[in-house]
Short mmCIF file of N, CA and C in Angstrom, two decimals:
data_model
loop_
_atom_site.label_atom_id
_atom_site.label_comp_id
_atom_site.label_asym_id
_atom_site.label_seq_id
_atom_site.Cartn_x
_atom_site.Cartn_y
_atom_site.Cartn_z
N MET L 235 175.21 125.30 87.20
CA MET L 235 175.17 126.56 86.34
C MET L 235 175.66 127.63 87.45
N LEU L 236 176.44 128.86 87.38
CA LEU L 236 177.22 129.53 88.13
C LEU L 236 176.31 130.72 87.68
N ILE L 237 175.81 131.42 88.70
CA ILE L 237 174.67 132.56 88.86
C ILE L 237 175.09 133.73 90.04
N ALA L 238 175.66 134.86 89.35
CA ALA L 238 175.93 135.84 90.22
C ALA L 238 174.99 136.81 89.84
N LYS L 239 174.08 137.35 91.21
CA LYS L 239 173.50 138.31 90.88
C LYS L 239 173.16 139.73 91.24
N GLU L 240 173.40 140.90 90.97
CA GLU L 240 173.48 141.97 91.55
C GLU L 240 174.31 142.20 92.70
N VAL L 241 175.79 141.76 92.58
CA VAL L 241 176.41 141.13 93.41
C VAL L 241 177.11 142.60 93.98
N THR L 242 177.25 142.51 95.02
CA THR L 242 177.98 144.41 95.80
C THR L 242 178.74 143.66 97.26
N LYS L 243 180.15 144.05 96.51
CA LYS L 243 180.88 143.90 97.81
C LYS L 243 181.52 145.03 98.29
N GLU L 244 181.05 145.54 99.55
CA GLU L 244 181.64 146.79 100.43
C GLU L 244 182.79 146.50 101.36
N TYR L 245 183.62 147.32 101.56
CA TYR L 245 184.40 147.25 102.86
C TYR L 245 184.25 148.69 103.58
N LYS L 246 184.06 148.35 105.31
CA LYS L 246 183.86 149.84 105.61
C LYS L 246 184.93 149.65 106.68
N SER L 247 185.67 151.18 106.63
CA SER L 247 186.60 151.32 107.71
C SER L 247 185.83 152.95 108.04
N GLY L 248 185.78 152.72 109.54
CA GLY L 248 185.37 153.71 110.12
C GLY L 248 183.83 154.28 109.28
N GLU L 249 183.84 155.52 109.20
CA GLU L 249 182.61 156.54 108.73
C GLU L 249 182.74 156.28 107.03
N GLN L 250 183.60 155.52 106.67
CA GLN L 250 184.11 155.11 105.39
C GLN L 250 183.29 153.94 104.79
N THR L 251 182.89 154.05 103.60
CA THR L 251 182.59 152.96 102.61
C THR L 251 183.04 152.75 101.33
N LEU L 252 183.67 151.36 100.97
CA LEU L 252 184.34 151.33 99.58
C LEU L 252 184.20 150.45 98.93
N ALA L 253 183.24 150.54 97.88
CA ALA L 253 182.61 149.56 97.08
C ALA L 253 183.43 149.46 95.87
N VAL L 254 183.90 148.00 96.48
CA VAL L 254 185.23 147.19 95.12
C VAL L 254 184.17 146.26 94.28
N LEU L 255 182.93 145.86 94.26
CA LEU L 255 181.60 145.81 93.62
C LEU L 255 181.13 145.86 93.83
N LYS L 256 180.25 146.67 92.38
CA LYS L 256 179.00 147.05 92.63
C LYS L 256 177.98 146.24 91.41
N ASN L 257 177.00 145.74 91.82
CA ASN L 257 175.46 144.88 91.23
C ASN L 257 176.13 144.41 90.07
N VAL L 258 177.29 143.44 90.18
CA VAL L 258 177.34 142.57 88.95
C VAL L 258 176.82 141.44 89.00
N SER L 259 175.99 141.49 87.48
CA SER L 259 175.44 140.39 87.46
C SER L 259 176.42 139.19 86.21
N PHE L 260 175.88 137.67 86.22
CA PHE L 260 176.17 137.33 85.17
C PHE L 260 175.80 135.59 85.58
N ASP L 261 175.46 135.26 84.13
CA ASP L 261 175.73 133.50 84.61
C ASP L 261 176.89 132.80 83.69
N VAL L 262 177.11 131.43 84.00
CA VAL L 262 177.72 130.94 83.40
C VAL L 262 177.55 129.68 83.45
N PRO L 263 177.16 129.15 82.27
CA PRO L 263 176.46 127.70 82.26
C PRO L 263 177.55 126.44 82.24
N GLN L 264 176.72 125.51 83.25
CA GLN L 264 177.45 124.38 83.33
C GLN L 264 178.27 123.74 82.05
N GLY L 265 179.54 123.15 82.63
CA GLY L 265 180.43 122.90 81.57
C GLY L 265 181.14 124.01 80.91
N SER L 266 180.92 125.04 80.90
CA SER L 266 181.90 126.34 80.31
C SER L 266 182.56 126.87 81.06
N PHE L 267 183.96 127.28 80.51
CA PHE L 267 185.03 127.61 81.28
C PHE L 267 185.21 129.57 80.93
N ILE L 268 185.46 130.48 81.98
CA ILE L 268 185.64 131.76 81.83
C ILE L 268 186.52 132.18 82.08
N ALA L 269 186.99 133.65 82.08
CA ALA L 269 188.64 134.08 82.62
C ALA L 269 187.87 135.40 82.72
N ILE L 270 188.24 135.85 84.08
CA ILE L 270 188.23 137.46 84.71
C ILE L 270 189.09 137.67 84.42
N VAL L 271 189.04 138.92 83.61
CA VAL L 271 190.52 139.64 83.34
C VAL L 271 189.93 141.22 83.82
N GLY L 272 191.00 142.26 84.06
CA GLY L 272 191.07 143.72 83.96
C GLY L 272 192.44 144.35 84.77
N PRO L 273 192.32 145.51 85.25
CA PRO L 273 193.31 145.83 85.39
C PRO L 273 193.39 145.92 87.31
N SER L 274 194.46 146.06 87.54
CA SER L 274 194.83 145.66 89.00
C SER L 274 193.87 146.44 89.89
N GLY L 275 193.28 146.52 90.69
CA GLY L 275 192.39 146.89 91.59
C GLY L 275 191.18 147.29 91.01
N SER L 276 190.65 146.07 89.93
CA SER L 276 189.61 146.26 89.62
C SER L 276 188.43 145.14 90.39
N GLY L 277 188.67 144.34 91.22
CA GLY L 277 187.97 143.44 91.65
C GLY L 277 187.77 142.30 91.65
N LYS L 278 188.77 141.74 90.85
CA LYS L 278 188.79 139.96 90.26
C LYS L 278 189.11 139.20 91.63
N THR L 279 189.95 139.36 92.30
CA THR L 279 190.50 138.71 93.30
C THR L 279 188.74 138.76 94.21
N THR L 280 188.06 139.82 94.66
CA THR L 280 187.36 139.90 95.30
C THR L 280 185.93 139.20 94.89
N LEU L 281 185.78 139.24 93.29
CA LEU L 281 185.04 138.17 92.52
C LEU L 281 184.91 136.77 93.25
N LEU L 282 186.23 136.67 92.66
CA LEU L 282 186.63 135.17 92.43
C LEU L 282 186.56 134.71 94.13
N GLY L 283 186.76 135.35 95.27
CA GLY L 283 186.64 134.84 96.62
C GLY L 283 185.01 135.00 96.65
N LEU L 284 184.27 135.75 96.19
CA LEU L 284 182.54 135.56 96.40
C LEU L 284 181.90 134.21 95.56
N LEU L 285 182.53 133.91 94.40
CA LEU L 285 182.14 133.32 93.70
C LEU L 285 182.48 131.48 94.03
N ALA L 286 183.37 131.32 94.67
CA ALA L 286 184.05 130.16 95.69
C ALA L 286 183.36 129.99 96.83
N GLY L 287 182.84 131.06 97.38
CA GLY L 287 182.48 130.74 98.77
C GLY L 287 183.68 131.44 99.75
N LEU L 288 184.46 131.67 99.46
CA LEU L 288 185.56 132.22 100.63
C LEU L 288 185.12 133.31 101.26
N ASP L 289 184.21 134.07 100.69
CA ASP L 289 183.66 135.54 101.11
C ASP L 289 182.09 135.98 100.59
N ARG L 290 181.42 136.28 101.95
CA ARG L 290 179.76 136.61 101.09
C ARG L 290 179.80 137.80 101.06
N PRO L 291 178.62 138.23 99.48
CA PRO L 291 178.50 139.56 99.23
C PRO L 291 177.73 140.53 100.30
N THR L 292 178.27 141.72 100.33
CA THR L 292 177.49 142.91 101.39
C THR L 292 176.03 142.82 100.85
N ARG L 293 175.98 142.88 99.41
CA ARG L 293 174.22 142.35 98.69
C ARG L 293 174.54 141.79 97.88
N GLY L 294 173.21 141.29 97.17
CA GLY L 294 173.39 140.34 96.37
C GLY L 294 173.42 138.51 96.53
N THR L 295 173.62 138.23 95.30
CA THR L 295 173.58 136.25 95.67
C THR L 295 174.15 135.74 94.79
N VAL L 296 175.03 134.79 94.75
CA VAL L 296 175.64 133.73 93.90
C VAL L 296 175.49 132.45 94.18
N MET L 297 174.72 131.87 93.35
CA MET L 297 174.20 130.56 93.27
C MET L 297 175.16 129.63 92.21
N LEU L 298 175.23 128.54 92.90
CA LEU L 298 175.95 127.15 92.65
C LEU L 298 175.40 126.36 92.03
N GLU L 299 175.26 125.62 91.52
CA GLU L 299 173.79 124.51 91.17
C GLU L 299 172.62 124.66 92.03
N ASP L 300 171.85 125.94 91.99
CA ASP L 300 170.97 126.01 92.70
C ASP L 300 171.22 126.55 94.13
N VAL L 301 172.48 126.89 94.92
CA VAL L 301 172.49 126.69 96.31
C VAL L 301 172.88 128.19 96.15
N ASP L 302 172.29 128.99 97.33
CA ASP L 302 172.76 129.87 97.49
C ASP L 302 173.87 129.99 98.44
N LEU L 303 175.16 130.55 97.80
CA LEU L 303 176.64 130.25 98.64
C LEU L 303 176.35 131.37 99.56
N GLY L 304 175.46 132.26 100.04
CA GLY L 304 175.55 133.14 100.86
C GLY L 304 174.59 132.13 102.25
N ALA L 305 173.63 131.32 101.75
CA ALA L 305 173.18 131.28 102.98
C ALA L 305 173.82 129.90 103.71
N LEU L 306 175.28 129.57 103.30
CA LEU L 306 176.20 128.20 104.12
C LEU L 306 176.38 128.62 105.26
N ASP L 307 176.85 127.79 105.85
CA ASP L 307 177.44 128.26 107.42
C ASP L 307 178.98 128.20 106.23
N GLU L 308 180.04 128.05 107.16
CA GLU L 308 181.42 128.08 106.65
C GLU L 308 181.79 126.94 105.85
N ASN L 309 181.30 125.73 107.53
CA ASN L 309 182.11 124.55 106.63
C ASN L 309 181.10 123.66 105.74
N ALA L 310 180.07 124.68 105.72
CA ALA L 310 179.08 123.86 104.00
C ALA L 310 180.14 124.24 103.10
N ARG L 311 180.61 126.17 103.05
CA ARG L 311 180.73 126.01 101.81
C ARG L 311 182.39 125.76 101.76
N ALA L 312 182.81 125.66 102.47
CA ALA L 312 184.00 124.61 102.59
C ALA L 312 184.26 123.08 102.18
N ARG L 313 182.53 122.37 102.39
CA ARG L 313 182.36 121.31 101.57
C ARG L 313 182.31 121.53 99.92
N LEU L 314 181.90 122.37 99.86
CA LEU L 314 181.07 122.60 98.69
C LEU L 314 182.28 122.95 97.41
N ARG L 315 183.56 124.21 98.14
CA ARG L 315 184.54 124.17 97.36
C ARG L 315 185.46 122.85 97.10
N GLY L 316 185.56 121.98 98.21
CA GLY L 316 186.61 120.84 97.71
C GLY L 316 185.61 120.20 96.92
N GLU L 317 184.39 119.83 96.77
CA GLU L 317 183.28 118.89 95.59
C GLU L 317 183.64 119.88 93.91
N LYS L 318 183.47 121.20 94.36
CA LYS L 318 182.98 121.95 93.16
C LYS L 318 183.60 122.87 92.69
N ILE L 319 184.43 123.70 93.25
CA ILE L 319 185.28 124.77 92.36
C ILE L 319 186.37 124.03 92.34
N GLY L 320 186.93 125.22 91.20
CA GLY L 320 188.73 124.81 90.81
C GLY L 320 189.26 126.28 90.21
N PHE L 321 190.83 126.71 90.66
CA PHE L 321 191.03 127.62 89.81
C PHE L 321 192.16 127.10 89.73
N VAL L 322 192.73 127.94 88.53
CA VAL L 322 193.54 127.95 87.84
C VAL L 322 194.80 129.16 87.93
N PHE L 323 195.80 128.95 88.54
CA PHE L 323 196.11 129.99 89.22
C PHE L 323 197.44 130.79 88.21
N GLN L 324 197.86 131.58 88.04
CA GLN L 324 199.36 132.09 87.48
C GLN L 324 200.70 131.74 87.71
N THR L 325 200.64 131.00 88.89
CA THR L 325 201.64 130.62 89.73
C THR L 325 201.19 129.56 90.61
N PHE L 326 202.63 128.78 90.55
CA PHE L 326 201.95 127.15 91.55
C PHE L 326 201.50 127.68 93.06
N GLN L 327 201.13 126.98 93.17
CA GLN L 327 200.47 127.24 94.94
C GLN L 327 201.03 126.07 95.77
N LEU L 328 202.37 125.59 95.71
CA LEU L 328 203.20 124.57 96.07
C LEU L 328 203.49 124.93 97.51
N ILE L 329 203.64 123.76 98.34
CA ILE L 329 204.25 123.94 99.53
C ILE L 329 205.68 123.07 99.27
N PRO L 330 206.47 124.20 99.86
CA PRO L 330 207.95 124.01 98.98
C PRO L 330 208.75 123.10 99.85
N THR L 331 208.29 122.54 101.07
CA THR L 331 208.67 121.40 102.20
C THR L 331 208.38 120.25 101.61
N LEU L 332 207.21 120.12 100.42
CA LEU L 332 206.35 119.13 100.01
C LEU L 332 207.25 118.75 98.62
N THR L 333 207.30 117.04 98.52
CA THR L 333 207.88 116.68 97.51
C THR L 333 206.34 116.86 96.38
N ALA L 334 206.71 116.64 95.37
CA ALA L 334 205.41 116.60 94.29
C ALA L 334 204.38 116.11 94.87
N LEU L 335 204.60 115.00 94.95
CA LEU L 335 203.77 114.23 95.07
C LEU L 335 202.88 114.34 96.36
N GLU L 336 203.82 115.04 97.37
CA GLU L 336 203.00 114.90 98.85
C GLU L 336 202.25 116.40 98.71
N ASN L 337 202.67 117.12 97.57
CA ASN L 337 201.42 118.24 97.21
C ASN L 337 200.05 118.15 96.73
N VAL L 338 200.38 116.71 96.05
CA VAL L 338 198.80 116.14 95.17
C VAL L 338 198.49 115.60 96.48
N GLN L 339 198.46 114.60 96.90
CA GLN L 339 198.25 113.63 97.76
C GLN L 339 197.67 114.73 99.25
N VAL L 340 197.88 115.62 99.87
CA VAL L 340 197.46 116.79 100.88
C VAL L 340 195.73 116.85 100.97
N PRO L 341 195.87 117.48 99.53
CA PRO L 341 194.09 117.64 99.34
C PRO L 341 193.45 116.69 99.29
N LEU L 342 193.90 115.61 98.77
CA LEU L 342 192.99 114.36 98.67
C LEU L 342 192.81 113.56 99.90
N GLU L 343 193.86 114.18 100.63
CA GLU L 343 193.56 113.16 102.49
C GLU L 343 193.09 114.03 103.21
N LEU L 344 193.05 115.45 102.59
CA LEU L 344 192.11 116.55 103.49
C LEU L 344 190.52 116.35 103.14
N ARG L 345 190.54 115.69 101.77
CA ARG L 345 188.80 115.77 101.32
C ARG L 345 188.89 113.98 101.79
N GLY L 346 189.22 113.50 101.94
CA GLY L 346 188.70 112.19 102.74
C GLY L 346 189.02 111.06 101.46
N THR L 347 189.69 111.54 100.45
CA THR L 347 189.68 110.00 99.43
C THR L 347 190.31 108.99 99.68
N ALA L 348 189.71 108.11 99.65
CA ALA L 348 190.44 106.69 99.55
C ALA L 348 191.34 106.29 99.04
N GLY L 349 192.71 106.13 99.02
CA GLY L 349 193.71 105.43 98.62
C GLY L 349 194.05 106.75 97.62
N ALA L 350 194.34 107.96 99.03
CA ALA L 350 195.00 109.27 98.32
C ALA L 350 196.46 109.24 97.49
N GLU L 351 197.20 108.25 98.28
CA GLU L 351 198.56 108.25 97.71
C GLU L 351 198.61 107.46 96.18
N ASP L 352 197.59 106.70 96.31
CA ASP L 352 197.97 105.68 94.87
C ASP L 352 197.35 107.45 93.58
N ARG L 353 195.73 107.51 94.68
CA ARG L 353 195.50 108.53 93.65
C ARG L 353 196.31 109.55 92.70
N ALA L 354 197.16 110.11 93.67
CA ALA L 354 197.87 110.88 93.91
C ALA L 354 199.13 111.17 92.55
N LYS L 355 200.10 109.42 92.69
CA LYS L 355 200.70 108.68 91.62
C LYS L 355 200.30 108.82 90.31
N ASP L 356 198.78 108.35 90.48
CA ASP L 356 197.91 107.90 89.29
C ASP L 356 197.99 109.44 88.55
N LEU L 357 197.45 110.67 89.45
CA LEU L 357 197.40 111.94 88.64
C LEU L 357 199.08 112.55 88.30
N LEU L 358 199.74 112.51 89.28
CA LEU L 358 201.02 112.68 88.86
C LEU L 358 201.63 112.16 87.08
N GLU L 359 201.17 110.97 87.42
CA GLU L 359 201.57 109.84 85.78
C GLU L 359 201.15 110.68 84.77
N ARG L 360 199.95 111.19 84.66
CA ARG L 360 199.39 112.06 83.35
C ARG L 360 199.72 112.95 83.05
N VAL L 361 200.06 113.63 83.64
CA VAL L 361 201.24 114.73 83.65
C VAL L 361 202.64 114.99 83.31
#
């Protein structure tokens, strides 16, 4: 389960404080899919970054499977992202100088997947 509880994100610039998210709370049961929609500037990207552990909330908590993402160090959050979190983007996030196979293989290798090339080939055959 993913739980956001009273999540607030603020950015400071000198004396000014800009609250991008204010007290956002919701639960996403395991196995569910969600869509985050809203107008430009409404905080969607900021919220996604907090839910993925890319950033920490100013206040509030983000829990994934009973783990408080804000309490983890950067390395632990990166490991958790690699194992538990996925995003579907509107545009492909591919490295243009790599082949399709290499674009699939590189994340598998970074994750330490044994037989990354064979796994990448298998995944590409499925699509």
